[in-house]
Short mmCIF file of C-alpha atoms and ligand atoms in Angstrom, two decimals:
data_model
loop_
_atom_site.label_atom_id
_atom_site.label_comp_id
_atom_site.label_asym_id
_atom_site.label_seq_id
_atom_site.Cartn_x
_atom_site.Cartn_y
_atom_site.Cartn_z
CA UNK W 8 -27.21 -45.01 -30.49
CA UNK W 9 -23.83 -43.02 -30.19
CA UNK W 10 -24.36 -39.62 -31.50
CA UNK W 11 -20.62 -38.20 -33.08
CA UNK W 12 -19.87 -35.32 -32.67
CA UNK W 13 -16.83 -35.01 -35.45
CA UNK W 14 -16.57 -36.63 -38.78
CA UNK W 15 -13.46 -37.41 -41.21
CA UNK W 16 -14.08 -34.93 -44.14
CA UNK W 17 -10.57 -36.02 -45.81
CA UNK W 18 -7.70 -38.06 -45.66
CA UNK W 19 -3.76 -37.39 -47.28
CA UNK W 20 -0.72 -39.19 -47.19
CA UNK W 21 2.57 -38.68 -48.22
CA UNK W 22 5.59 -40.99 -48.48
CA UNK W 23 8.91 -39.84 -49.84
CA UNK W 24 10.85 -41.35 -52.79
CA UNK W 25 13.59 -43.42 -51.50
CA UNK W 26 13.29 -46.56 -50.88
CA UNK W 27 15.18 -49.03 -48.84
CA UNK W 28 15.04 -52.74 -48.95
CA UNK W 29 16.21 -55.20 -46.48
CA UNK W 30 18.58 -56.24 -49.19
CA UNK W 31 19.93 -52.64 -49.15
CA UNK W 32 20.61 -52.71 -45.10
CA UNK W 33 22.07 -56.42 -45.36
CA UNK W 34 25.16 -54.17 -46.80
CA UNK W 35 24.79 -52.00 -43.76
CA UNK W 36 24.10 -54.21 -40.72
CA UNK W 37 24.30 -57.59 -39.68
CA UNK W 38 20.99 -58.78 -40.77
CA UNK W 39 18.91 -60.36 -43.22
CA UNK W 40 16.07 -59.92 -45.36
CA UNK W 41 14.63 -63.86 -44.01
CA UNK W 42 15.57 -62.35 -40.16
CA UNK W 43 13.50 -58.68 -40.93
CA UNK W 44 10.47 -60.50 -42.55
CA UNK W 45 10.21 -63.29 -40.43
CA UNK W 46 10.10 -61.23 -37.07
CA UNK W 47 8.49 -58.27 -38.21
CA UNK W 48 7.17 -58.58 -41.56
CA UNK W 49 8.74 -55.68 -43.06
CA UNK W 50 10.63 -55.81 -47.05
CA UNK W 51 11.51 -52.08 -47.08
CA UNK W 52 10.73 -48.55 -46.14
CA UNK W 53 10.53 -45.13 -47.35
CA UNK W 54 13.17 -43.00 -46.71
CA UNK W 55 13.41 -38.94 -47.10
CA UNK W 56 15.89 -37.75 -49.29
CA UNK W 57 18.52 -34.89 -47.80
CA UNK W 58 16.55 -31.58 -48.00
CA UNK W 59 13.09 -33.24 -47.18
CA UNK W 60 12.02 -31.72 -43.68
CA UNK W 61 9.38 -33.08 -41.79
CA UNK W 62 6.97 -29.96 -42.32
CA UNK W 63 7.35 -30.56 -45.57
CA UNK W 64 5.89 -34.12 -45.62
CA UNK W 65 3.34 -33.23 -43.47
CA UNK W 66 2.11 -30.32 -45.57
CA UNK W 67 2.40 -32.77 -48.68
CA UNK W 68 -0.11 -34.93 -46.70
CA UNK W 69 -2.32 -31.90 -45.33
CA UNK W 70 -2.71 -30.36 -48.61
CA UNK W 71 -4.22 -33.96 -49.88
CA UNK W 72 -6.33 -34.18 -47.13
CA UNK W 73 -7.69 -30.72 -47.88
CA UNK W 74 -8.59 -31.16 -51.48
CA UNK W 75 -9.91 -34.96 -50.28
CA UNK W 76 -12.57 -32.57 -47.63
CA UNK W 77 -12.83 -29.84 -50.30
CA UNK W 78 -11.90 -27.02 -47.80
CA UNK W 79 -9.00 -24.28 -48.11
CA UNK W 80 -6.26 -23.34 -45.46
CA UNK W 81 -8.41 -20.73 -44.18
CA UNK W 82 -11.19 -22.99 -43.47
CA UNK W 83 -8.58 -24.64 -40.16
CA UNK W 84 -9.23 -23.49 -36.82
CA UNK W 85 -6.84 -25.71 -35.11
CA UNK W 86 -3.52 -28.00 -36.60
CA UNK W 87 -2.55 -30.29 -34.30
CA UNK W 88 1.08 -32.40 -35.38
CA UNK W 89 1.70 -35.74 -33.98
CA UNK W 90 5.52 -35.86 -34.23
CA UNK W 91 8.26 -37.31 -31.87
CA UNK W 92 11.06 -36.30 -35.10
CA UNK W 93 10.09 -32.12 -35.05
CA UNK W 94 11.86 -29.82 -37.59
CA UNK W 95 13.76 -28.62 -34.47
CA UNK W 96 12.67 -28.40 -30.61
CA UNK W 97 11.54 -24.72 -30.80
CA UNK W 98 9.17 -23.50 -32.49
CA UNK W 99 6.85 -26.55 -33.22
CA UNK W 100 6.87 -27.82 -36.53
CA UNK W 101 2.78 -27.69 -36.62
CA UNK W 102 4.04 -23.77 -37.24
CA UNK W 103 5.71 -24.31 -39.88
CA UNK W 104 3.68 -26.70 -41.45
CA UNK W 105 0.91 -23.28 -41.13
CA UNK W 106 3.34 -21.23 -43.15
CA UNK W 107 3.98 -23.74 -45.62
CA UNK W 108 -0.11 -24.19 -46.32
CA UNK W 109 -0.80 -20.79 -46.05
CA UNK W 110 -2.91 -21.22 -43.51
CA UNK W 111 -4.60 -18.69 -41.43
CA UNK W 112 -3.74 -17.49 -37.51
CA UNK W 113 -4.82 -20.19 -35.61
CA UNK W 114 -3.60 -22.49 -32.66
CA UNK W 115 -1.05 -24.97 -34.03
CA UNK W 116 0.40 -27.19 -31.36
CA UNK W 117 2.72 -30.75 -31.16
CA UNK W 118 1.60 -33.46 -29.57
CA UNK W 119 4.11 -35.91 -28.56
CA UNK W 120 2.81 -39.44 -27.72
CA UNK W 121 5.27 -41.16 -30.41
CA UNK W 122 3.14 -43.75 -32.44
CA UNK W 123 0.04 -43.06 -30.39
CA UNK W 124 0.03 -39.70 -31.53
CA UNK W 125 -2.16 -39.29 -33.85
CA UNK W 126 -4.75 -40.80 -32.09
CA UNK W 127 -4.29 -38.60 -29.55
CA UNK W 128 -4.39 -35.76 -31.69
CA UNK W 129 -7.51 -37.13 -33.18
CA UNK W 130 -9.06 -37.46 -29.69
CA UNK W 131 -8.20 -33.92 -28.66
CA UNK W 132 -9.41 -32.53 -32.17
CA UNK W 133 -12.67 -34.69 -31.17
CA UNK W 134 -13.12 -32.66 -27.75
CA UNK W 135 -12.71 -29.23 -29.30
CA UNK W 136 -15.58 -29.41 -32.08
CA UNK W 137 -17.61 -31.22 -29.69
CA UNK W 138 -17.57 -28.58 -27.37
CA UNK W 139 -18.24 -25.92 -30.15
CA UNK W 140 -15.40 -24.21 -29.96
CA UNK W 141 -13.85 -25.26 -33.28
CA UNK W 142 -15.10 -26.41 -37.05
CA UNK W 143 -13.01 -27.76 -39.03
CA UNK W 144 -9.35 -29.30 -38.04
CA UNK W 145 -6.20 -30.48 -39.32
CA UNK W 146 -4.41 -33.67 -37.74
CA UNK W 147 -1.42 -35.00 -38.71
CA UNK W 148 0.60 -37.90 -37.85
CA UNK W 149 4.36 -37.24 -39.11
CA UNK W 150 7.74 -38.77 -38.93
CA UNK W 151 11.24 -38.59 -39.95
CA UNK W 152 13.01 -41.53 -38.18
CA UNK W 153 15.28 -42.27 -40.63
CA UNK W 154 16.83 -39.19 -39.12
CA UNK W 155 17.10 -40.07 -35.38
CA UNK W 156 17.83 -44.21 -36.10
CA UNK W 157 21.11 -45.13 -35.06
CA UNK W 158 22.19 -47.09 -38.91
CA UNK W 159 24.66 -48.86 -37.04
CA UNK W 160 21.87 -50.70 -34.66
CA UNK W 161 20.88 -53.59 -36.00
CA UNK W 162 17.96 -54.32 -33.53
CA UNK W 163 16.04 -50.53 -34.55
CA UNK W 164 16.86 -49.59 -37.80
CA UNK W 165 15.39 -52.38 -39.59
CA UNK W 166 12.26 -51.14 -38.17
CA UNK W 167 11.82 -47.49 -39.04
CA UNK W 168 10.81 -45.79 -41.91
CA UNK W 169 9.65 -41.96 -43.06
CA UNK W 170 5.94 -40.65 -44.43
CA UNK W 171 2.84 -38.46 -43.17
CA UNK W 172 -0.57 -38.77 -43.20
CA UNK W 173 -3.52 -36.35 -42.16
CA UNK W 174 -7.49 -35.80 -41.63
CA UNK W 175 -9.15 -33.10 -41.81
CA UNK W 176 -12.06 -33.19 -38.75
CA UNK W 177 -15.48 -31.48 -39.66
CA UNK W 178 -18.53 -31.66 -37.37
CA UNK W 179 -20.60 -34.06 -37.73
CA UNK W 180 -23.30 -34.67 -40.61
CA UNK W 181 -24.38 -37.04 -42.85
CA UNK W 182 -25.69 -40.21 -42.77
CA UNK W 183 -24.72 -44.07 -44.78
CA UNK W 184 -27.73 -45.64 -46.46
CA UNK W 185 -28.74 -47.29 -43.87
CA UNK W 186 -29.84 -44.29 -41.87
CA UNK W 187 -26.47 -44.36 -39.26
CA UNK W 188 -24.97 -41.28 -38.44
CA UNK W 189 -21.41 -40.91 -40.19
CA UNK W 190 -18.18 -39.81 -37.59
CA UNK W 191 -15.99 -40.63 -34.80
CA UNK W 192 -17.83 -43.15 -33.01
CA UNK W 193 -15.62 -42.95 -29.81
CA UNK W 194 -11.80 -42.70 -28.63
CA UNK W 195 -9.61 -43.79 -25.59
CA UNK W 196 -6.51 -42.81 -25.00
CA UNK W 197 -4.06 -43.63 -22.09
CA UNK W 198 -0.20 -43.49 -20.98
CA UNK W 199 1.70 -45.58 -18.48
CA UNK W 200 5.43 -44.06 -17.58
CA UNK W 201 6.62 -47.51 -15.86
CA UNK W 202 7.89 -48.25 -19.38
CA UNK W 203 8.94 -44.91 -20.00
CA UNK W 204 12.50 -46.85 -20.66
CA UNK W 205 11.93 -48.57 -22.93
CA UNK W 206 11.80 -46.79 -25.91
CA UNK W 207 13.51 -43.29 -25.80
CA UNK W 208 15.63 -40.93 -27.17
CA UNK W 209 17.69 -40.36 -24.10
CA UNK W 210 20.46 -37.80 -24.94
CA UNK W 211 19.88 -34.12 -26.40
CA UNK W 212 17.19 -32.78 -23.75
CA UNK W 213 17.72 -31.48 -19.93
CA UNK W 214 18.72 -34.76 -18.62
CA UNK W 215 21.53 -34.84 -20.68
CA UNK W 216 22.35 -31.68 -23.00
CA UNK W 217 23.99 -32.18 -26.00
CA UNK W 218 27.38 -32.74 -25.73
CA UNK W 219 30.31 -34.44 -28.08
CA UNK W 220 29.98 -37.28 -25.34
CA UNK W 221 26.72 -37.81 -26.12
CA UNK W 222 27.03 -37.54 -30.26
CA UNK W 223 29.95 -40.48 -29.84
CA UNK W 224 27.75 -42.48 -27.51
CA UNK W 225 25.21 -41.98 -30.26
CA UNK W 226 22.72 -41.41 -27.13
CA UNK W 227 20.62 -38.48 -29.80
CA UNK W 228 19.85 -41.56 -31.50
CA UNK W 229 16.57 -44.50 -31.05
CA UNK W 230 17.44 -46.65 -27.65
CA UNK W 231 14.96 -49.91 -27.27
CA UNK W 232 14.17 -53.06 -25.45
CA UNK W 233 11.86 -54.40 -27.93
CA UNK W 234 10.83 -57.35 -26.24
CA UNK W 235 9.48 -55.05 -24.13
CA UNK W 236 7.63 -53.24 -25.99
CA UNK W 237 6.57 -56.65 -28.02
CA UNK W 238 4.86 -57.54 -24.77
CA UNK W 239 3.42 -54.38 -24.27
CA UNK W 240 2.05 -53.88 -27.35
CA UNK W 241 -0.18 -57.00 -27.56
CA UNK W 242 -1.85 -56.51 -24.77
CA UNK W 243 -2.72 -52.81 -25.04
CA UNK W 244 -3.47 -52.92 -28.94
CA UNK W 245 -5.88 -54.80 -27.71
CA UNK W 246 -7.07 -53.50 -24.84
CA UNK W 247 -7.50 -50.39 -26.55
CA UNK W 248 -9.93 -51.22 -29.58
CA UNK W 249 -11.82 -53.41 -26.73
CA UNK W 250 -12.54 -49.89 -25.10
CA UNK W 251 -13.16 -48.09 -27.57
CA UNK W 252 -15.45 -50.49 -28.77
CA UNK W 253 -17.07 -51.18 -25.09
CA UNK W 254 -17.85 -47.20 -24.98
CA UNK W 255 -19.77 -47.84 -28.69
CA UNK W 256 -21.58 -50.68 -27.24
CA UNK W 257 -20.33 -52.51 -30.41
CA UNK W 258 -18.22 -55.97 -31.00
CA UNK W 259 -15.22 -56.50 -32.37
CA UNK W 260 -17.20 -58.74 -34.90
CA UNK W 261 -19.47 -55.38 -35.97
CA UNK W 262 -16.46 -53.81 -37.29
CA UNK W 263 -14.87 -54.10 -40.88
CA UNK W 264 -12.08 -53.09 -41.00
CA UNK W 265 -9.52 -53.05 -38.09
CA UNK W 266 -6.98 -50.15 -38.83
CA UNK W 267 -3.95 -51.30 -36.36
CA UNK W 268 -0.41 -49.54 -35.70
CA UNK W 269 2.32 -50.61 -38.15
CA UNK W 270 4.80 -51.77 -35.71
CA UNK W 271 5.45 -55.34 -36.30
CA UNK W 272 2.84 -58.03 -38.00
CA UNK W 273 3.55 -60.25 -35.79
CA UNK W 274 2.38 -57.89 -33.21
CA UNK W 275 -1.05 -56.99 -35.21
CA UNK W 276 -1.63 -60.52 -35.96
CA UNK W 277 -1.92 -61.65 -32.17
CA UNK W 278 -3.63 -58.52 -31.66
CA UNK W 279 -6.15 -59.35 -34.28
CA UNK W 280 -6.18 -63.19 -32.49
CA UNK W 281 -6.84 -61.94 -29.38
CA UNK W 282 -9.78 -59.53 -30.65
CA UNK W 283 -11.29 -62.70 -32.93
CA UNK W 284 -10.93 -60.24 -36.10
CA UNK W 285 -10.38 -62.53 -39.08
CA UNK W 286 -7.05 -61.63 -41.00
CA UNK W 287 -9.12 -60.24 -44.13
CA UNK W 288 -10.25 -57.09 -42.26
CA UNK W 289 -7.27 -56.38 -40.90
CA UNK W 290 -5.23 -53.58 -42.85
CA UNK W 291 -1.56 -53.66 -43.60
CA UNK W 292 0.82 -52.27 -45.50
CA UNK W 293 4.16 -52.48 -42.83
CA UNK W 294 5.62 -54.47 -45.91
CA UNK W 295 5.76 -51.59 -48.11
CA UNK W 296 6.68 -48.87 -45.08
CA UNK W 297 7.63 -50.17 -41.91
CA UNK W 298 6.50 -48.50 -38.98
CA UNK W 299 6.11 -44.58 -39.44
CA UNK W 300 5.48 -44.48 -35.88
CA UNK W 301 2.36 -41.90 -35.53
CA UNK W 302 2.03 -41.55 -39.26
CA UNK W 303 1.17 -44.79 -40.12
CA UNK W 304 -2.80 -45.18 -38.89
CA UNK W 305 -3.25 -41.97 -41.11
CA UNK W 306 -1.18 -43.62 -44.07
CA UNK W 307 -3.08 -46.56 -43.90
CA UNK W 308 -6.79 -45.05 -43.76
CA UNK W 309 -5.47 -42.66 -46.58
CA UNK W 310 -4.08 -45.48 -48.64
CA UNK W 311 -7.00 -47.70 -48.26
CA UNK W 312 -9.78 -45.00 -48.69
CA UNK W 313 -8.33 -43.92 -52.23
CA UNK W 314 -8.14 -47.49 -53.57
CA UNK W 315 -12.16 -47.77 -52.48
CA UNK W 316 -11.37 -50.96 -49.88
CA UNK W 317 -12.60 -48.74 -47.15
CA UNK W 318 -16.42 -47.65 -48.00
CA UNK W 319 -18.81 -44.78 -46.96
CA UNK W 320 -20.22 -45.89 -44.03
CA UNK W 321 -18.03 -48.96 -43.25
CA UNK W 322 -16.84 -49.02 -39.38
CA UNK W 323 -13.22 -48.64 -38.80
CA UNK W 324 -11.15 -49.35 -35.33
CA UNK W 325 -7.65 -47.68 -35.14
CA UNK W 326 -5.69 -48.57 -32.68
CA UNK W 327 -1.74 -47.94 -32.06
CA UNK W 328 0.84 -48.01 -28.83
CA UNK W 329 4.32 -46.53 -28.61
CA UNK W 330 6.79 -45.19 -26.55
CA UNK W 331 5.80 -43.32 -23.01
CA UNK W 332 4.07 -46.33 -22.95
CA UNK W 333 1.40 -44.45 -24.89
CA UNK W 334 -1.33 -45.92 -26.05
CA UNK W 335 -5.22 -45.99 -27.75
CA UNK W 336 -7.94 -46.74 -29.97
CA UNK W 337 -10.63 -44.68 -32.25
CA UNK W 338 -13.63 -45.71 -33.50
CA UNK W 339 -14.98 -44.28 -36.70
CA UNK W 340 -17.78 -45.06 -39.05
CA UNK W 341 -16.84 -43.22 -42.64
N1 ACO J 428 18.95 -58.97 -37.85
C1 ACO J 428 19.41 -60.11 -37.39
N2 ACO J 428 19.45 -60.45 -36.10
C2 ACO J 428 18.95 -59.54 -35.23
C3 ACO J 428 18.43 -58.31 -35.64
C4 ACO J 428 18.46 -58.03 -37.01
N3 ACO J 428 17.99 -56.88 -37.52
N4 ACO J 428 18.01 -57.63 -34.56
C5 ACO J 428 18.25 -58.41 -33.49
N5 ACO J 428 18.82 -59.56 -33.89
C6 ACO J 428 19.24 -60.69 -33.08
C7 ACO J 428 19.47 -60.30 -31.64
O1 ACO J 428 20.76 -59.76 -31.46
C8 ACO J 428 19.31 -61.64 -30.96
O2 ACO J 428 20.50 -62.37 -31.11
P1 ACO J 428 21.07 -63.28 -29.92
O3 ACO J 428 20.01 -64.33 -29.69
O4 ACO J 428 22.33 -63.82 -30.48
O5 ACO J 428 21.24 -62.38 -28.75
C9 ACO J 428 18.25 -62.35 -31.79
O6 ACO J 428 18.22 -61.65 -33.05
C10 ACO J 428 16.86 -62.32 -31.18
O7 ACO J 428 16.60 -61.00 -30.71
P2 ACO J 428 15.25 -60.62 -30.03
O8 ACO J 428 15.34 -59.22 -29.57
O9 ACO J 428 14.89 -61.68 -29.05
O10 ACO J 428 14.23 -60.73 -31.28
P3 ACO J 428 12.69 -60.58 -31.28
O11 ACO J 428 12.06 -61.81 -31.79
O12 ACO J 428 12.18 -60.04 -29.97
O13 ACO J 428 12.48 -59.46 -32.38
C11 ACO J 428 11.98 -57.15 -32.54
C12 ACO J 428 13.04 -58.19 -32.20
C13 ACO J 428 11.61 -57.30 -34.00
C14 ACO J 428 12.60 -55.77 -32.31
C15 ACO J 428 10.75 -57.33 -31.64
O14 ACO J 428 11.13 -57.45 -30.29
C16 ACO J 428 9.76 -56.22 -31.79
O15 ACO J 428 9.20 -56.01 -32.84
N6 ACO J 428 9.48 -55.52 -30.70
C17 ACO J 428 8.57 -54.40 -30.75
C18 ACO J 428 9.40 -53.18 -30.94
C19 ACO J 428 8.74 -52.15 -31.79
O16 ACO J 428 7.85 -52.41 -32.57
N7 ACO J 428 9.25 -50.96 -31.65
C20 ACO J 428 8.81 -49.91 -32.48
C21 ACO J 428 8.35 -48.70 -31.75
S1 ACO J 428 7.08 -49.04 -30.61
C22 ACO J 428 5.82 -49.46 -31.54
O17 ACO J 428 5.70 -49.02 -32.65
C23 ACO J 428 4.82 -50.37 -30.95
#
């Protein structure tokens, strides 16, 4: 039997007030609510108002996730921010997110593996408390699209939407009824640059500096090839909670819930297909947010913890893929 070595002591989420419909960007773009739900399964998203930072929704969601694992600020020894939309490119916002909690000196770091990231983050977390160095620490998944979508591109902004969600990971202890041990089960997590392409922000780093050329082009804005990524995505979402699984010694059958990146149902249904999970233990809620990019496993496994549909003890496979290609899967028995 798998021995964890980390556990899930609490989960946040935070989604901010506005919300857009696909009615609402029919006035913006050519598009339509029938075209958005049919090919992606999305009705509207959350958008944050002017004033709303992305620290700031990823301290709303850390401070949940704190009260969820009954620990303090000081308790952290390590926040780790999954972000590809920082508060600005120096310092990182996991810095500011430690001001705004109050938190202790400790390391605080971003991770940037767009909608993989917080599964990377929660692998890396993982590492550090099983080596001993580290008790208790904060991940966070956290986005602010709406910020860096280009409104006038109808084939990316339909997609996109705005929220945060966190864990707080505790060493291991505890065990369900049944006498298994509670905890992160296993992770994988890989990257493949031959798609580096095909999802990027291309203009505002050192390949090409900010300019007013690159403001008109709009090139400090989301540039895709979806199909691309469509492809992509299938195959890896896959591949990744088959791995994960395989290093369990579990089958996708053994698991109840599947926990899947929000990118596109249509995506997470083949996925699901492909793995032989029935539809009922797949979780969704892309309807209600669209895809948060690395906040939305967190959102989800916040979202369905509160309203008691996930149980202690019930075995849960994450699994997400995103730009870099990046890419992986978690498995976690809570
Ligand atoms: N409304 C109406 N028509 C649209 C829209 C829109 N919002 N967007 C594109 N179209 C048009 C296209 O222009 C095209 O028209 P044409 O045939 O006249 O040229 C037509 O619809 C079909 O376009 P496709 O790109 O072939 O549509 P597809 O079925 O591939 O769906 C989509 C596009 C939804 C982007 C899909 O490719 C996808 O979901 N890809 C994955 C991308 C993704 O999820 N990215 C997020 C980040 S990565 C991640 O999270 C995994």
């Amino acid at each position: 039997m798998i021995t964890p070595a980390s556990r899930i002591l609490g989960t946040g989420s935070y989604l901010p007030p506005i919300v857009r419909t696909n009615l609402d960007l029919e006035k913006m773009v050519e598009t339509s609510d029938a075209w958005i739900m049919e090919r992606t399964g999305i009705r509207e998203r959350r958008i944050a108002p002017e004033g709303i930072v992305t620290s700031d929704m990823a301290t709303a969601a850390a401070k949940q996730a704190l009260e969820a694992a009954e620990l303090s600020p000081a308790d952290l020894d390590l926040i780790i921010v999954g972000t590809v939309t920082p508060d600005m490119p120096m310092p990182a916002t996991a810095v500011f997110v430690q001001q705004k909690l109050g938190a202790r000196s400790c390391p605080a770091f971003d991770l940037s593996a767009a909608c993989a990231g917080f599964i990377f983050g929660l692998s890396i977390a993982d590492q550090f408390i099983r080596s001993g160095v580290m008790k208790n620490i904060l991940v966070v998944g956290v986005e602010l699209l709406s910020r860096v979508v280009n409104w006038e591109d109808r084939t990316t902004c339909v997609l996109f939407g705005d929220g945060a969600g966190a864990v707080i990971l505790g060493p291991q202890g505890g065990a369900t009824a049944n006498g298994k041990l509670r905890g992160l089960l296993s992770t994988k997590i890989q990257s493949d640059g031959e798609l580096a392409c095909s999802l990027m922000i291309p203009g505002g780093g050192s390949v090409s500096p900010m300019s007013a050329e690159i403001l008109e082009q709009k090139r400090h804005k989301v540039h895709m090839r979806g199909q691309d990524i469509f492809k992509v995505a299938v195959k890896n979402l896959y591949s990744a909670t088959k791995e994960a699984l395989d290093m369990t010694g579990m089958k996708a059958d053994e698991v109840d819930w599947i926990c899947p990146h929000q990118a596109n149902l249509r995506i997470i249904d083949f996925a699901a297909t492909r793995l032989g999970v029935p539809k009922e233990k797949v979780l969704v809620n892309i309807d209600r947010v669209g895809n948060t990019s690395s906040a939305s496993i967190p959102i989800l496994l916040d979202e369905n913890l509160r309203s008691g549909k996930i149980r202690t003890g019930d075995t849960v496979a994450m699994c997400a893929l995103g730009a870099g290609i990046s890419w992986g899967g978690a498995i976690v028995r809570m």
